[in-house]
Every structure is written in structure tokens, then in C-alpha cells.
Amino acid sequence: MAGKSMERRTILKAAGASAATLGLAATTGCGGGAGASADGTVTLRYAWWGGEPRTIAIRKTIALFEKKYPKIKIKPEFTDYAAFWEKFQTQASGGNPPDVFQNAVGFLRKYDRRGVLMDLKSQADAGHLNLENFRNGVLANGQVDGKQIGIPVGANTMALVIDRKAFEKAGVEPEFGWTWDEYFDALQTIQDKLRIAGDTGYFGIMYLYDLYLRQNGKAFFTETELGFTEDDLTQWWEDGYKRVRSGLVADPKKIEQVAPKSGLSAGLAASEFTWDNFSIRYEGEGESDYGLAPIPTTNGKDTGQYLGSLMLSAFSGTEHPKEVAQFIDFMVHDPEVGRIMGYDRGILATTEQYEAFAPADETNQGVKAYEEDVAAAGVLGKITPHPSGADVVEAAFLRLGGEVAQGKTKPADAAKALFSEAKAAFAG
């Protein structure tokens, strides 16, 4: 295989993580407006999505903030991902979103276009928010049309999670710079020797397809539309479906049967593409050892990778912009907050927090090593812009890719449907 061999530390041994780390809590906070009391105390609403461990950690950081700023009280609101955005849509339409909230790149243009998001540059200019010390250019993820409408709290990148025992038994060693052909040859070797599928369903993952497109001079999105053709996508899904039929990719019906457990940790396949910081789930679910391996390439070098991130955004109509900025500043720069949050939302985005948190477990040590190696390889590019409606397109890609995998929809018909749904989403 091409490229230099991976250092052993990069293929991490994922150990000791609880599946609950990625579980989604159904608990929600109460609604209600923010305001100021007679003694000048200000109350800010802060909303996020995520599991119980995230909520426990965030509550600790809120307590720290309120100790430093006794005149600012934080009212938490939290739920799972789907319910969060359903609720937020209603709140935004009613002019009553939270003062501060967790955000992601797929929603920036959508809510910026609706005038919901504050340009935080004004608060930075006023000295209430520090926009320095963000690692590897990740601050740009929150920028749209010259405005800073999101402040990253963490960063992650796509990776290939492998069953290390399966790869070792098959005599296959992932290497930086390996090609897609070499990757699929490796999966064939695993299938031949171990009688299990090589992959759980790579072709239904929008963010992986984005990397493949970027390797080939395109991208999933431009700032206003899709950055590829129906023929491009038809080919991608046709190739994927052929690999399902040959057994190289796991049977989607079996994958469904073990859900919410991953097909990788259930032993149905030897590898799965996902975000690197999500790799903690597999050790909690499975019986093998799991590690991070490099993204396959088209030309033996470029992976198409970039750092994605979760962010904090602010409501443009908040009554307390200064306090909101102070809160965001504290949450992204305070070292103790970094030690409390760890890598729950990805590798910590600022140098203050990154240097303050030293992961003790092998899982997080491996995630840190993987991102450092990817950055050192010089392959990281800028994140692909996401137009308004990108969230709808992502959901459609996942659904239609699943239909292709199950043989319910022909690849060409699925590609046509995606373009139709995307057109409607971008116009909405």
C-alpha cells in the first residue's frame, strides 16, 4: 500500500468508554424568557442537545460561570438532537429562541438568512469576546458572508474506525495515503479470510461522500446549491449497492436489527466511517478492540478532510448582548471549563482549553493523536460551505442512501429524488 505506515499510537485502542457517553437524554428544560431583575441580575437562556454526560458536564461549567459572574444567571434548556431543532424552529419563528445555543454548520446560513443569529464581531470589537487562540483555523467554521455567527467549542474530523483484531487476523494494515482501491481490496481480504463484511455502509454517509468529492476537485455543497451532478451520485450509490450485493458491505437489514448498536461493534463488519470523537461508542458496545485509521484517498495523498465543529451562537434579538458574549467567551476559553468538558463535543477548540485537558484514557488519547497526525500531514482544508437547507438535504441523503442499500430504490432514481428535494430545501 502507498504512503508511510501509521504510527501505532494513531490506531488507538479504544478502551473503557461507556455507551451512555453518546446516549441521548430525553430530559428537556422549561421555556420562558430571559430578563433582568430589580437588583440588576441578568438571566440568559442556554440551550443544547446531547446525552446525560454532556448535560452533567455543562451544568458544572454553568456553576463556574455564575460564580465568576454573580450578576448573570443561566437558565438551561436541553434535549436530544431531533427534538432540539424541532423546538428551535418553533422558537425562532416565534421570535423567542434562547439567548445562547449550541449550533452546527448545517444550520448557520438557514438561521442567518432569517435574521436569528448575532454577528459576534461587534462584541469582540467591544472587548467582551476573544476571537484569538483558536486551533487549526477552526474559527472560520462559524463565519458566513464576513460575519462571525458561531464560535467553535470543539473540533472533529472524519475517520475510519476499524476492528483491530479483524484487520490483524486478515493481515491488513491501514496506511496514510492508501487509495480507495486499496481500501476495498483490504475489505475483500477480510471478507475472504474472516467471512464478515468489510464495511457497515459507507455510501450512505453524506460527510464521507463530501470528502470523496473534495478529493476529486468538487464538494457536496457550494454556498448556494449542490456541488456535484446526478451522474456523480448515481455512480457512488451504484458502486455501494454492488458491494452490498457482493457481501463486501454489510446487509442493511442486519444492521437495522442490531440498532441502535453499530454494525461494527455487533461484529457484522470490520470497519465504519464516522467522526473521530464518536469512536468512544464502540468499546462500550462491542467485544473487540477498535482503532482509528486514515481516510482512503484518490491520489495517494489528499483525504479531503477538514475540521468540523460544534459551536455556540447567540440570538440577534437578545436583550443582553454583552452578557451573552461574556458567557460564550468563558465557555470557549476558560481552562477549567476545558478540563470539565473534555472531548465530549470534539477536540477542544482553543489553545487555553486544549492545553488544560490531558486525556487519561486511551480512547481520547487516540482521538487526540489522530487529529494531531492529520494536521501534521498537511491535508486539512477548509470546511465546505453549507447553504440554507443543508440540514434537510443531509436527512434526505441518509434516507435515500438507506433505500438504495436495501434495494428499494434504484441509484439513479434516488439521485434524482435527492436533487429534487435539495432544490426545494434551498428555495425554502
PDB file of C-alpha atoms in Angstrom, residues 151-284:
ATOM      1  CA  ILE A 151     -17.934  30.252  17.986  1.00  0.00           C
ATOM      2  CA  PRO A 152     -16.451  26.710  17.940  1.00  0.00           C
ATOM      3  CA  VAL A 153     -16.288  24.811  21.220  1.00  0.00           C
ATOM      4  CA  GLY A 154     -14.741  21.670  19.742  1.00  0.00           C
ATOM      5  CA  ALA A 155     -13.425  20.199  16.516  1.00  0.00           C
ATOM      6  CA  ASN A 156     -13.550  16.789  14.891  1.00  0.00           C
ATOM      7  CA  THR A 157     -12.763  15.160  11.588  1.00  0.00           C
ATOM      8  CA  MET A 158     -13.931  12.086   9.715  1.00  0.00           C
ATOM      9  CA  ALA A 159     -12.062   8.860  10.398  1.00  0.00           C
ATOM     10  CA  LEU A 160     -12.251   5.167   9.643  1.00  0.00           C
ATOM     11  CA  VAL A 161     -12.952   3.147  12.788  1.00  0.00           C
ATOM     12  CA  ILE A 162     -11.660  -0.399  12.447  1.00  0.00           C
ATOM     13  CA  ASP A 163     -11.985  -3.670  14.338  1.00  0.00           C
ATOM     14  CA  ARG A 164      -8.285  -4.053  15.043  1.00  0.00           C
ATOM     15  CA  LYS A 165      -8.499  -7.794  15.712  1.00  0.00           C
ATOM     16  CA  ALA A 166     -10.237  -8.389  12.374  1.00  0.00           C
ATOM     17  CA  PHE A 167      -7.680  -6.331  10.441  1.00  0.00           C
ATOM     18  CA  GLU A 168      -4.791  -8.078  12.195  1.00  0.00           C
ATOM     19  CA  LYS A 169      -6.234 -11.558  11.578  1.00  0.00           C
ATOM     20  CA  ALA A 170      -6.633 -10.714   7.901  1.00  0.00           C
ATOM     21  CA  GLY A 171      -3.073  -9.353   7.735  1.00  0.00           C
ATOM     22  CA  VAL A 172      -4.263  -5.918   6.630  1.00  0.00           C
ATOM     23  CA  GLU A 173      -2.543  -2.738   7.859  1.00  0.00           C
ATOM     24  CA  PRO A 174      -4.078   0.679   7.093  1.00  0.00           C
ATOM     25  CA  GLU A 175      -1.598   3.317   5.955  1.00  0.00           C
ATOM     26  CA  PHE A 176      -1.666   7.048   5.349  1.00  0.00           C
ATOM     27  CA  GLY A 177      -2.133   7.665   1.654  1.00  0.00           C
ATOM     28  CA  TRP A 178      -3.822   4.384   0.842  1.00  0.00           C
ATOM     29  CA  THR A 179      -6.279   4.586  -2.051  1.00  0.00           C
ATOM     30  CA  TRP A 180      -9.931   3.632  -2.279  1.00  0.00           C
ATOM     31  CA  ASP A 181      -8.956   0.633  -4.405  1.00  0.00           C
ATOM     32  CA  GLU A 182      -6.550  -0.477  -1.686  1.00  0.00           C
ATOM     33  CA  TYR A 183      -9.224   0.036   0.952  1.00  0.00           C
ATOM     34  CA  PHE A 184     -11.763  -2.100  -0.908  1.00  0.00           C
ATOM     35  CA  ASP A 185      -9.079  -4.722  -1.624  1.00  0.00           C
ATOM     36  CA  ALA A 186      -8.446  -4.843   2.123  1.00  0.00           C
ATOM     37  CA  LEU A 187     -12.154  -5.349   2.787  1.00  0.00           C
ATOM     38  CA  GLN A 188     -12.196  -8.165   0.214  1.00  0.00           C
ATOM     39  CA  THR A 189      -9.318  -9.836   2.042  1.00  0.00           C
ATOM     40  CA  ILE A 190     -11.211  -9.534   5.324  1.00  0.00           C
ATOM     41  CA  GLN A 191     -14.350 -10.997   3.740  1.00  0.00           C
ATOM     42  CA  ASP A 192     -12.420 -13.885   2.187  1.00  0.00           C
ATOM     43  CA  LYS A 193     -10.490 -14.764   5.351  1.00  0.00           C
ATOM     44  CA  LEU A 194     -12.965 -13.964   8.125  1.00  0.00           C
ATOM     45  CA  ARG A 195     -16.329 -14.332   6.397  1.00  0.00           C
ATOM     46  CA  ILE A 196     -17.634 -10.980   7.583  1.00  0.00           C
ATOM     47  CA  ALA A 197     -18.416  -7.806   5.644  1.00  0.00           C
ATOM     48  CA  GLY A 198     -15.703  -5.205   5.372  1.00  0.00           C
ATOM     49  CA  ASP A 199     -17.822  -2.081   5.909  1.00  0.00           C
ATOM     50  CA  THR A 200     -21.147  -1.196   7.534  1.00  0.00           C
ATOM     51  CA  GLY A 201     -22.466   1.117   4.778  1.00  0.00           C
ATOM     52  CA  TYR A 202     -20.052   3.856   3.772  1.00  0.00           C
ATOM     53  CA  PHE A 203     -22.073   5.163   0.811  1.00  0.00           C
ATOM     54  CA  GLY A 204     -24.956   6.488   2.917  1.00  0.00           C
ATOM     55  CA  ILE A 205     -22.757   8.938   4.850  1.00  0.00           C
ATOM     56  CA  MET A 206     -23.030  12.454   3.432  1.00  0.00           C
ATOM     57  CA  TYR A 207     -19.865  13.723   5.091  1.00  0.00           C
ATOM     58  CA  LEU A 208     -17.802  10.862   3.699  1.00  0.00           C
ATOM     59  CA  TYR A 209     -19.142  11.493   0.206  1.00  0.00           C
ATOM     60  CA  ASP A 210     -18.142  15.134   0.689  1.00  0.00           C
ATOM     61  CA  LEU A 211     -14.549  14.016   1.324  1.00  0.00           C
ATOM     62  CA  TYR A 212     -14.589  11.833  -1.787  1.00  0.00           C
ATOM     63  CA  LEU A 213     -15.885  14.740  -3.861  1.00  0.00           C
ATOM     64  CA  ARG A 214     -13.279  17.090  -2.394  1.00  0.00           C
ATOM     65  CA  GLN A 215     -10.568  14.587  -3.352  1.00  0.00           C
ATOM     66  CA  ASN A 216     -11.856  14.916  -6.914  1.00  0.00           C
ATOM     67  CA  GLY A 217     -11.993  18.704  -7.092  1.00  0.00           C
ATOM     68  CA  LYS A 218     -15.671  19.069  -6.187  1.00  0.00           C
ATOM     69  CA  ALA A 219     -17.631  19.285  -2.916  1.00  0.00           C
ATOM     70  CA  PHE A 220     -21.014  18.224  -1.608  1.00  0.00           C
ATOM     71  CA  PHE A 221     -22.185  21.827  -1.260  1.00  0.00           C
ATOM     72  CA  THR A 222     -21.389  25.174  -2.767  1.00  0.00           C
ATOM     73  CA  GLU A 223     -22.633  28.241  -0.901  1.00  0.00           C
ATOM     74  CA  THR A 224     -25.989  28.029  -2.690  1.00  0.00           C
ATOM     75  CA  GLU A 225     -26.503  24.517  -4.082  1.00  0.00           C
ATOM     76  CA  LEU A 226     -25.136  21.006  -4.565  1.00  0.00           C
ATOM     77  CA  GLY A 227     -21.590  20.841  -5.898  1.00  0.00           C
ATOM     78  CA  PHE A 228     -21.881  17.609  -7.886  1.00  0.00           C
ATOM     79  CA  THR A 229     -24.117  16.033 -10.562  1.00  0.00           C
ATOM     80  CA  GLU A 230     -26.832  13.389 -10.545  1.00  0.00           C
ATOM     81  CA  ASP A 231     -24.466  11.168 -12.520  1.00  0.00           C
ATOM     82  CA  ASP A 232     -21.775  11.562  -9.847  1.00  0.00           C
ATOM     83  CA  LEU A 233     -24.148  10.431  -7.126  1.00  0.00           C
ATOM     84  CA  THR A 234     -25.678   7.660  -9.214  1.00  0.00           C
ATOM     85  CA  GLN A 235     -22.200   6.165  -9.692  1.00  0.00           C
ATOM     86  CA  TRP A 236     -21.402   6.447  -5.971  1.00  0.00           C
ATOM     87  CA  TRP A 237     -24.620   4.684  -4.976  1.00  0.00           C
ATOM     88  CA  GLU A 238     -24.376   2.083  -7.757  1.00  0.00           C
ATOM     89  CA  ASP A 239     -20.891   1.105  -6.579  1.00  0.00           C
ATOM     90  CA  GLY A 240     -22.135   0.945  -2.999  1.00  0.00           C
ATOM     91  CA  TYR A 241     -25.109  -1.238  -3.834  1.00  0.00           C
ATOM     92  CA  LYS A 242     -22.922  -3.662  -5.815  1.00  0.00           C
ATOM     93  CA  ARG A 243     -20.773  -4.049  -2.690  1.00  0.00           C
ATOM     94  CA  VAL A 244     -23.861  -4.767  -0.593  1.00  0.00           C
ATOM     95  CA  ARG A 245     -24.900  -7.486  -3.034  1.00  0.00           C
ATOM     96  CA  SER A 246     -21.412  -8.995  -3.027  1.00  0.00           C
ATOM     97  CA  GLY A 247     -21.301  -9.015   0.775  1.00  0.00           C
ATOM     98  CA  LEU A 248     -18.403  -6.577   0.992  1.00  0.00           C
ATOM     99  CA  VAL A 249     -20.773  -4.122   2.705  1.00  0.00           C
ATOM    100  CA  ALA A 250     -22.980  -5.468   5.492  1.00  0.00           C
ATOM    101  CA  ASP A 251     -26.605  -6.437   4.871  1.00  0.00           C
ATOM    102  CA  PRO A 252     -28.613  -3.304   5.794  1.00  0.00           C
ATOM    103  CA  LYS A 253     -31.409  -5.458   7.258  1.00  0.00           C
ATOM    104  CA  LYS A 254     -28.956  -6.963   9.714  1.00  0.00           C
ATOM    105  CA  ILE A 255     -27.616  -3.500  10.504  1.00  0.00           C
ATOM    106  CA  GLU A 256     -31.179  -2.388  11.299  1.00  0.00           C
ATOM    107  CA  GLN A 257     -31.739  -5.416  13.523  1.00  0.00           C
ATOM    108  CA  VAL A 258     -28.854  -4.553  15.843  1.00  0.00           C
ATOM    109  CA  ALA A 259     -29.664  -0.808  16.023  1.00  0.00           C
ATOM    110  CA  PRO A 260     -29.049   1.350  17.971  1.00  0.00           C
ATOM    111  CA  LYS A 261     -25.851  -0.679  18.358  1.00  0.00           C
ATOM    112  CA  SER A 262     -23.422  -0.161  15.488  1.00  0.00           C
ATOM    113  CA  GLY A 263     -22.945  -2.914  12.929  1.00  0.00           C
ATOM    114  CA  LEU A 264     -19.205  -2.624  13.633  1.00  0.00           C
ATOM    115  CA  SER A 265     -19.468  -3.264  17.366  1.00  0.00           C
ATOM    116  CA  ALA A 266     -22.037  -6.009  16.685  1.00  0.00           C
ATOM    117  CA  GLY A 267     -19.412  -7.858  14.640  1.00  0.00           C
ATOM    118  CA  LEU A 268     -21.306  -7.562  11.335  1.00  0.00           C
ATOM    119  CA  ALA A 269     -18.436  -5.703   9.646  1.00  0.00           C
ATOM    120  CA  ALA A 270     -14.805  -4.786  10.218  1.00  0.00           C
ATOM    121  CA  SER A 271     -14.913  -1.007   9.675  1.00  0.00           C
ATOM    122  CA  GLU A 272     -17.119   2.061   9.755  1.00  0.00           C
ATOM    123  CA  PHE A 273     -16.608   5.708   8.812  1.00  0.00           C
ATOM    124  CA  THR A 274     -17.645   8.284  11.418  1.00  0.00           C
ATOM    125  CA  TRP A 275     -16.400  11.387  13.226  1.00  0.00           C
ATOM    126  CA  ASP A 276     -13.255  10.624  15.196  1.00  0.00           C
ATOM    127  CA  ASN A 277     -14.616  11.686  18.591  1.00  0.00           C
ATOM    128  CA  PHE A 278     -17.603   9.340  18.157  1.00  0.00           C
ATOM    129  CA  SER A 279     -15.215   6.397  18.368  1.00  0.00           C
ATOM    130  CA  ILE A 280     -15.805   6.105  22.108  1.00  0.00           C
ATOM    131  CA  ARG A 281     -19.098   4.333  21.440  1.00  0.00           C
ATOM    132  CA  TYR A 282     -17.623   1.137  20.041  1.00  0.00           C
ATOM    133  CA  GLU A 283     -15.759  -0.101  23.096  1.00  0.00           C
ATOM    134  CA  GLY A 284     -18.901   0.345  25.194  1.00  0.00           C
TER     135      GLY A 284
END
